[in-house]
Amino acid sequence: MSMRFFFALLCACAIALSLMSCEHRPLDEPKNARYIRVYIDEEIKNVTCGFYNQAYERPEFTRPRAMRVVVANPNTGRIVSERYIQEQGTDEHGYYIHGYINIPPGTYNILLYSHGCAYTMISNLYDYYTMSAYTSPVSEYYNQYMPSMSQTKGPEGIRQQPDHIFHEVVEGITTQVSPVVDTLRRADGTYFRAHSLVKSYYIQLKVKGIEYATSAISVLNGMAGSSLLHKHDGMVETDKTNVLFSMKQATRKRNSDDGSSSAVLYTTFHTFGKLPEETNMLAVSFEFMKRDGTSQVEEIDITDMFATPMVRDNQWILLEKEIELRPPSNGSGGGMTPGVNDWDDIEAGIML
């Protein structure tokens, strides 16, 4: 074998190996690059809009800064491509996050969801059909702080409220080889638009004898503890839980008949959804920590309220019943007498 022939054979083998290696890396091909833009729908009832009383304190809202893009095989749910996008922009249609992802030609289901929530976590990251958002049980501190309430909530326990997690699902998208960067869109030709998977409800009640209390913690049962991400309304009905939230003090007045003080307590709580009425009784429990270190628990059944237009359309739960706090056994009082700001300070101190 001549040296010239050997050299030619070596070059031919190198070229063949190079071509084979290219065939095994389709996601690196420029022809597979896809552009994605997803607008964030920031119209959230009782958070950014539709609040019951504009003078009351609203819950904090953090605009998402990154999205995870998941491309899945529609038959198996297996993830074939993924990418985190974090470039941001704003135009006449609103705030959006955009970026690029490589996807080989084919037909896929695409899921996008916001990344970086404080309390909401994601399970089954690499299975399109079982990927879900959920929250963890509350800190053991709360079980010690409100033992009388914690003991009555059953095996489902009490969980943190979820953050607002935004997602978009578009199924049956077909991609093809393109000489230019292809832009992924919805079936109607528009860019993707992500909506929150979580609902926010405003709730308020009246309390007489508020001067005896130092703080108020509430637990609502009959809530979904998780939600599937590939559905627009994917709450998991078999995952029943209780959601914890604390109350704020708003207006307050002194009663002329007996000298006690009455106040309106309120808050906005977040949930993956209310479970169907036929499977549970929906009740909210209020535990008031009193000045002498004891607590008082009151429970109100609010199942029927969810069928009313006010709750269905506005997500406002306005409780007409006035709760009356009993005086502390040792006669101490003045817990909330100084004013509203003292309540806020105490509430902040018990939150983790």
CSV table of C-alpha atoms in Angstrom, one decimal:
chain,number,residue,atom,x,y,z
A,1,MET,CA,0.0,0.0,0.0
A,2,SER,CA,1.5,3.3,-1.1
A,3,MET,CA,1.8,6.2,1.2
A,4,ARG,CA,-0.4,8.3,-1.1
A,5,PHE,CA,-3.2,5.7,-1.0
A,6,PHE,CA,-2.9,5.3,2.8
A,7,PHE,CA,-3.2,9.1,3.2
A,8,ALA,CA,-6.3,9.3,0.9
A,9,LEU,CA,-7.9,6.4,2.8
A,10,LEU,CA,-7.2,8.2,6.1
A,11,CYS,CA,-8.8,11.4,4.8
A,12,ALA,CA,-11.9,9.5,3.6
A,13,CYS,CA,-12.3,7.9,7.0
A,14,ALA,CA,-12.0,11.3,8.8
A,15,ILE,CA,-14.7,12.8,6.5
A,16,ALA,CA,-17.0,9.8,7.0
A,17,LEU,CA,-16.6,10.1,10.8
A,18,SER,CA,-17.3,13.8,10.6
A,19,LEU,CA,-20.5,13.3,8.7
A,20,MET,CA,-21.7,10.5,11.1
A,21,SER,CA,-21.0,12.8,14.1
A,22,CYS,CA,-23.1,15.5,12.5
A,23,GLU,CA,-26.0,13.1,12.0
A,24,HIS,CA,-26.1,12.4,15.8
A,25,ARG,CA,-26.3,16.1,16.7
A,26,PRO,CA,-29.5,17.4,15.1
A,27,LEU,CA,-30.2,19.9,18.0
A,28,ASP,CA,-27.1,21.8,17.1
A,29,GLU,CA,-28.2,22.5,13.6
A,30,PRO,CA,-29.0,26.1,12.9
A,31,LYS,CA,-31.9,24.9,10.8
A,32,ASN,CA,-33.6,23.6,14.0
A,33,ALA,CA,-33.4,26.9,15.8
A,34,ARG,CA,-36.9,28.2,16.9
A,35,TYR,CA,-37.7,31.6,18.4
A,36,ILE,CA,-40.2,31.8,21.3
A,37,ARG,CA,-42.0,34.8,22.8
A,38,VAL,CA,-44.4,34.5,25.7
A,39,TYR,CA,-46.4,37.3,27.1
A,40,ILE,CA,-47.3,37.3,30.8
A,41,ASP,CA,-51.0,38.0,31.6
A,42,GLU,CA,-50.6,40.1,34.7
A,43,GLU,CA,-54.3,40.7,35.2
A,44,ILE,CA,-54.7,38.7,38.4
A,45,LYS,CA,-57.9,39.2,40.4
A,46,ASN,CA,-57.4,40.5,44.0
A,47,VAL,CA,-53.7,41.0,43.3
A,48,THR,CA,-53.1,43.4,40.5
A,49,CYS,CA,-56.8,44.1,39.7
A,50,GLY,CA,-60.3,43.7,41.0
A,51,PHE,CA,-59.4,44.3,44.6
A,52,TYR,CA,-62.3,44.7,47.0
A,53,ASN,CA,-61.1,47.8,48.8
A,54,GLN,CA,-58.4,50.0,47.2
A,55,ALA,CA,-57.5,51.4,50.6
A,56,TYR,CA,-56.5,48.0,52.0
A,57,GLU,CA,-53.0,46.5,51.7
A,58,ARG,CA,-52.6,44.2,48.6
A,59,PRO,CA,-50.5,41.1,48.5
A,60,GLU,CA,-47.0,41.3,46.9
A,61,PHE,CA,-46.6,40.4,43.3
A,62,THR,CA,-43.3,39.5,41.7
A,63,ARG,CA,-43.1,39.6,37.9
A,64,PRO,CA,-41.5,36.4,36.6
A,65,ARG,CA,-38.0,36.9,35.0
A,66,ALA,CA,-37.4,33.5,33.4
A,67,MET,CA,-39.5,30.7,31.8
A,68,ARG,CA,-38.7,27.0,31.3
A,69,VAL,CA,-39.7,25.8,27.8
A,70,VAL,CA,-40.4,22.0,27.6
A,71,VAL,CA,-40.9,20.2,24.2
A,72,ALA,CA,-42.5,16.8,24.6
A,73,ASN,CA,-43.4,13.8,22.5
A,74,PRO,CA,-47.2,13.8,22.4
A,75,ASN,CA,-47.4,10.0,22.4
A,76,THR,CA,-45.1,9.3,25.3
A,77,GLY,CA,-44.8,12.5,27.2
A,78,ARG,CA,-41.0,12.2,27.1
A,79,ILE,CA,-39.1,15.5,27.0
A,80,VAL,CA,-37.1,15.8,23.7
A,81,SER,CA,-35.9,19.4,24.2
A,82,GLU,CA,-35.9,22.0,27.0
A,83,ARG,CA,-34.4,25.5,27.6
A,84,TYR,CA,-34.7,28.3,30.1
A,85,ILE,CA,-35.3,31.7,28.4
A,86,GLN,CA,-34.9,35.0,30.3
A,87,GLU,CA,-34.6,37.8,27.8
A,88,GLN,CA,-37.3,40.4,28.6
A,89,GLY,CA,-39.1,43.1,26.7
A,90,THR,CA,-42.3,45.2,26.7
A,91,ASP,CA,-44.4,46.4,23.8
A,92,GLU,CA,-48.0,47.5,23.2
A,93,HIS,CA,-49.2,44.0,24.0
A,94,GLY,CA,-47.5,43.9,27.4
A,95,TYR,CA,-44.5,42.4,29.2
A,96,TYR,CA,-42.9,39.3,27.6
A,97,ILE,CA,-40.0,36.9,28.0
A,98,HIS,CA,-38.3,35.5,24.8
A,99,GLY,CA,-35.4,33.4,23.6
A,100,TYR,CA,-34.4,30.5,21.3
A,101,ILE,CA,-34.6,26.7,21.5
A,102,ASN,CA,-33.4,24.0,19.1
A,103,ILE,CA,-36.1,21.5,18.1
A,104,PRO,CA,-35.8,18.8,15.4
A,105,PRO,CA,-38.5,18.5,12.8
A,106,GLY,CA,-41.7,16.8,14.1
A,107,THR,CA,-44.9,17.3,15.9
A,108,TYR,CA,-44.8,18.1,19.6
A,109,ASN,CA,-46.6,19.4,22.7
A,110,ILE,CA,-45.0,22.5,24.2
A,111,LEU,CA,-45.3,23.7,27.8
A,112,LEU,CA,-43.9,26.9,29.2
A,113,TYR,CA,-43.9,27.9,32.9
A,114,SER,CA,-42.3,30.6,35.0
A,115,HIS,CA,-39.2,29.7,36.9
A,116,GLY,CA,-38.0,30.9,40.3
A,117,CYS,CA,-41.0,30.8,42.7
A,118,ALA,CA,-40.4,31.1,46.4
A,119,TYR,CA,-42.9,28.4,47.6
A,120,THR,CA,-44.3,26.7,44.5
A,121,MET,CA,-42.2,23.7,43.4
A,122,ILE,CA,-42.3,21.4,40.4
A,123,SER,CA,-42.4,17.6,40.5
A,124,ASN,CA,-41.8,15.1,37.6
A,125,LEU,CA,-39.7,17.5,35.7
A,126,TYR,CA,-39.2,15.2,32.7
A,127,ASP,CA,-42.7,13.8,32.1
A,128,TYR,CA,-45.1,16.1,30.3
A,129,TYR,CA,-48.3,14.4,31.5
A,130,THR,CA,-47.4,14.2,35.2
A,131,MET,CA,-45.4,17.4,35.7
A,132,SER,CA,-47.2,19.3,38.5
A,133,ALA,CA,-46.9,22.3,40.7
A,134,TYR,CA,-47.2,21.9,44.5
A,135,THR,CA,-46.2,23.4,47.8
A,136,SER,CA,-44.6,22.0,51.0
A,137,PRO,CA,-46.2,21.6,54.4
A,138,VAL,CA,-46.0,24.6,56.7
A,139,SER,CA,-43.2,25.0,59.1
A,140,GLU,CA,-43.3,23.0,62.3
A,141,TYR,CA,-43.5,26.3,64.1
A,142,TYR,CA,-47.1,26.7,63.1
A,143,ASN,CA,-48.0,23.3,64.5
A,144,GLN,CA,-46.7,24.4,67.8
A,145,TYR,CA,-48.1,27.9,67.5
A,146,MET,CA,-51.7,26.7,66.8
A,147,PRO,CA,-51.9,23.2,68.2
A,148,SER,CA,-55.7,23.2,68.7
A,149,MET,CA,-56.2,23.9,65.0
A,150,SER,CA,-53.4,21.6,63.6
A,151,GLN,CA,-54.8,18.6,65.4
A,152,THR,CA,-58.1,18.8,63.7
A,153,LYS,CA,-56.9,19.0,60.1
A,154,GLY,CA,-56.4,15.3,59.4
A,155,PRO,CA,-53.7,13.4,57.5
A,156,GLU,CA,-53.7,15.9,54.6
A,157,GLY,CA,-52.0,18.4,56.8
A,158,ILE,CA,-51.6,22.2,56.3
A,159,ARG,CA,-49.5,23.5,53.4
A,160,GLN,CA,-48.0,26.8,52.3
A,161,GLN,CA,-50.0,29.0,49.8
A,162,PRO,CA,-48.7,28.7,46.2
A,163,ASP,CA,-47.0,31.6,44.4
A,164,HIS,CA,-48.5,32.7,41.2
A,165,ILE,CA,-46.9,30.5,38.6
A,166,PHE,CA,-47.6,31.4,34.9
A,167,HIS,CA,-47.9,28.7,32.3
A,168,GLU,CA,-48.9,28.2,28.6
A,169,VAL,CA,-49.7,24.9,26.9
A,170,VAL,CA,-49.8,24.5,23.1
A,171,GLU,CA,-50.3,21.0,21.7
A,172,GLY,CA,-49.7,19.6,18.2
A,173,ILE,CA,-47.1,22.1,17.0
A,174,THR,CA,-45.3,20.9,13.9
A,175,THR,CA,-41.8,22.1,13.2
A,176,GLN,CA,-40.0,21.7,9.9
A,177,VAL,CA,-36.5,22.3,8.5
A,178,SER,CA,-36.2,26.0,7.7
A,179,PRO,CA,-33.4,28.1,6.2
A,180,VAL,CA,-34.2,30.9,8.6
A,181,VAL,CA,-35.0,30.9,12.3
A,182,ASP,CA,-38.6,29.7,12.7
A,183,THR,CA,-41.0,31.4,15.2
A,184,LEU,CA,-43.3,29.2,17.2
A,185,ARG,CA,-46.8,30.5,17.6
A,186,ARG,CA,-50.3,29.4,18.7
A,187,ALA,CA,-52.8,28.0,16.2
A,188,ASP,CA,-54.3,31.4,15.6
A,189,GLY,CA,-50.9,32.8,14.6
A,190,THR,CA,-50.3,34.8,17.8
A,191,TYR,CA,-47.4,34.6,20.2
A,192,PHE,CA,-47.7,32.5,23.4
A,193,ARG,CA,-49.5,34.0,26.4
A,194,ALA,CA,-49.0,32.6,29.9
A,195,HIS,CA,-51.7,32.8,32.6
A,196,SER,CA,-51.4,32.1,36.3
A,197,LEU,CA,-52.2,28.6,37.4
A,198,VAL,CA,-53.2,30.0,40.8
A,199,LYS,CA,-56.3,31.9,41.9
A,200,SER,CA,-56.4,34.5,44.6
A,201,TYR,CA,-59.5,35.0,46.9
A,202,TYR,CA,-60.1,38.0,49.1
A,203,ILE,CA,-61.7,37.2,52.4
A,204,GLN,CA,-62.9,39.4,55.3
A,205,LEU,CA,-64.8,39.0,58.6
A,206,LYS,CA,-65.9,41.1,61.5
A,207,VAL,CA,-64.5,40.5,65.0
A,208,LYS,CA,-65.8,41.9,68.3
A,209,GLY,CA,-63.4,42.1,71.2
A,210,ILE,CA,-60.4,42.5,69.0
A,211,GLU,CA,-58.5,44.2,71.9
A,212,TYR,CA,-58.1,40.7,73.4
A,213,ALA,CA,-56.2,39.3,70.4
A,214,THR,CA,-52.6,39.6,69.4
A,215,SER,CA,-52.8,37.8,66.1
A,216,ALA,CA,-55.1,35.7,63.9
A,217,ILE,CA,-54.2,32.7,61.7
A,218,SER,CA,-56.7,31.0,59.4
A,219,VAL,CA,-56.8,27.6,57.7
A,220,LEU,CA,-59.1,26.8,54.8
A,221,ASN,CA,-59.9,23.1,54.0
A,222,GLY,CA,-61.1,21.6,50.8
A,223,MET,CA,-58.3,23.0,48.7
A,224,ALA,CA,-56.3,21.3,46.0
A,225,GLY,CA,-52.7,20.8,47.0
A,226,SER,CA,-51.2,20.6,43.5
A,227,SER,CA,-52.0,21.2,39.8
A,228,LEU,CA,-50.9,19.5,36.6
A,229,LEU,CA,-49.0,21.9,34.3
A,230,HIS,CA,-50.2,20.5,31.0
A,231,LYS,CA,-53.8,21.6,31.6
A,232,HIS,CA,-55.2,25.1,31.9
A,233,ASP,CA,-57.3,23.9,34.9
A,234,GLY,CA,-55.3,21.0,36.1
A,235,MET,CA,-55.9,20.9,39.9
A,236,VAL,CA,-55.5,17.4,41.2
A,237,GLU,CA,-58.8,16.5,42.9
A,238,THR,CA,-57.3,13.6,44.8
A,239,ASP,CA,-54.7,15.8,46.5
A,240,LYS,CA,-56.8,17.4,49.2
A,241,THR,CA,-55.1,19.8,51.6
A,242,ASN,CA,-55.6,22.8,54.0
A,243,VAL,CA,-54.1,26.2,53.1
A,244,LEU,CA,-52.7,28.5,55.8
A,245,PHE,CA,-53.0,32.3,55.7
A,246,SER,CA,-52.8,35.1,58.3
A,247,MET,CA,-55.3,38.0,58.7
A,248,LYS,CA,-54.6,41.8,58.7
A,249,GLN,CA,-56.6,44.3,60.7
A,250,ALA,CA,-58.3,47.1,58.7
A,251,THR,CA,-61.0,49.4,60.2
A,252,ARG,CA,-61.7,49.4,63.9
A,253,LYS,CA,-64.2,51.1,66.1
A,254,ARG,CA,-65.3,51.1,69.8
A,255,ASN,CA,-68.7,49.8,70.7
A,256,SER,CA,-70.7,52.4,72.7
A,257,ASP,CA,-72.8,49.7,74.5
A,258,ASP,CA,-70.0,47.8,76.3
A,259,GLY,CA,-66.8,49.6,75.5
A,260,SER,CA,-65.3,46.7,73.5
A,261,SER,CA,-63.7,47.2,70.1
A,262,SER,CA,-64.8,45.7,66.8
A,263,ALA,CA,-62.6,45.4,63.7
A,264,VAL,CA,-62.6,44.1,60.1
A,265,LEU,CA,-60.0,41.5,59.4
A,266,TYR,CA,-59.0,40.7,55.8
A,267,THR,CA,-56.5,39.1,53.6
A,268,THR,CA,-55.9,37.6,50.1
A,269,PHE,CA,-55.1,33.9,49.9
A,270,HIS,CA,-53.8,31.9,47.0
A,271,THR,CA,-54.8,28.4,46.0
A,272,PHE,CA,-54.6,25.9,43.1
A,273,GLY,CA,-58.4,25.5,43.3
A,274,LYS,CA,-61.4,24.6,45.3
A,275,LEU,CA,-62.2,20.9,45.2
A,276,PRO,CA,-65.7,19.9,44.0
A,277,GLU,CA,-68.4,20.5,46.5
A,278,GLU,CA,-69.6,16.9,46.5
A,279,THR,CA,-66.4,15.6,47.9
A,280,ASN,CA,-65.9,18.0,50.9
A,281,MET,CA,-67.3,20.5,53.2
A,282,LEU,CA,-65.5,23.8,52.8
A,283,ALA,CA,-64.8,25.5,56.1
A,284,VAL,CA,-62.5,28.3,57.2
A,285,SER,CA,-61.1,28.1,60.7
A,286,PHE,CA,-59.8,31.2,62.5
A,287,GLU,CA,-57.5,30.8,65.5
A,288,PHE,CA,-57.0,33.9,67.6
A,289,MET,CA,-54.0,34.1,69.9
A,290,LYS,CA,-55.1,36.0,73.0
A,291,ARG,CA,-53.3,38.3,75.4
A,292,ASP,CA,-53.0,35.6,78.1
A,293,GLY,CA,-51.4,33.1,75.8
A,294,THR,CA,-54.5,31.0,75.2
A,295,SER,CA,-56.3,30.7,71.8
A,296,GLN,CA,-59.8,30.7,70.5
A,297,VAL,CA,-60.8,28.8,67.4
A,298,GLU,CA,-63.9,29.6,65.3
A,299,GLU,CA,-65.0,27.7,62.2
A,300,ILE,CA,-67.4,28.9,59.5
A,301,ASP,CA,-68.8,26.8,56.7
A,302,ILE,CA,-68.5,28.7,53.5
A,303,THR,CA,-69.4,25.9,51.0
A,304,ASP,CA,-72.6,27.6,49.8
A,305,MET,CA,-70.8,31.0,49.2
A,306,PHE,CA,-68.7,29.6,46.3
A,307,ALA,CA,-71.9,29.3,44.2
A,308,THR,CA,-72.8,33.0,44.6
A,309,PRO,CA,-71.9,35.5,41.8
A,310,MET,CA,-69.8,37.6,44.2
A,311,VAL,CA,-67.4,34.7,44.8
A,312,ARG,CA,-67.7,33.1,41.4
A,313,ASP,CA,-67.1,36.3,39.5
A,314,ASN,CA,-65.0,38.5,41.8
A,315,GLN,CA,-63.5,35.9,44.1
A,316,TRP,CA,-64.6,37.9,47.2
A,317,ILE,CA,-65.6,36.0,50.4
A,318,LEU,CA,-67.3,38.5,52.6
A,319,LEU,CA,-68.4,36.8,55.8
A,320,GLU,CA,-71.4,38.5,57.5
A,321,LYS,CA,-71.1,36.6,60.8
A,322,GLU,CA,-69.3,38.6,63.5
A,323,ILE,CA,-67.0,36.5,65.7
A,324,GLU,CA,-66.9,37.5,69.4
A,325,LEU,CA,-63.7,36.9,71.3
A,326,ARG,CA,-64.1,36.0,74.9
A,327,PRO,CA,-62.0,38.0,77.4
A,328,PRO,CA,-58.8,36.4,78.6
A,329,SER,CA,-59.3,34.2,81.7
A,330,ASN,CA,-56.8,36.3,83.8
A,331,GLY,CA,-58.6,39.5,82.9
A,332,SER,CA,-55.8,41.0,80.9
A,333,GLY,CA,-56.7,43.1,77.9
A,334,GLY,CA,-55.5,45.8,75.7
A,335,GLY,CA,-53.9,43.4,73.2
A,336,MET,CA,-54.8,45.5,70.2
A,337,THR,CA,-55.8,48.7,71.9
A,338,PRO,CA,-52.9,50.8,70.7
A,339,GLY,CA,-53.9,50.6,67.0
A,340,VAL,CA,-53.6,48.9,63.7
A,341,ASN,CA,-49.8,49.2,63.3
A,342,ASP,CA,-49.3,47.0,66.4
A,343,TRP,CA,-51.2,44.2,64.8
A,344,ASP,CA,-49.1,44.4,61.6
A,345,ASP,CA,-45.9,44.2,63.7
A,346,ILE,CA,-47.1,41.1,65.5
A,347,GLU,CA,-48.2,39.5,62.3
A,348,ALA,CA,-44.9,40.1,60.6
A,349,GLY,CA,-43.1,38.6,63.6
A,350,ILE,CA,-44.8,35.2,63.3
A,351,MET,CA,-44.4,34.8,59.6
A,352,LEU,CA,-41.5,32.7,58.3
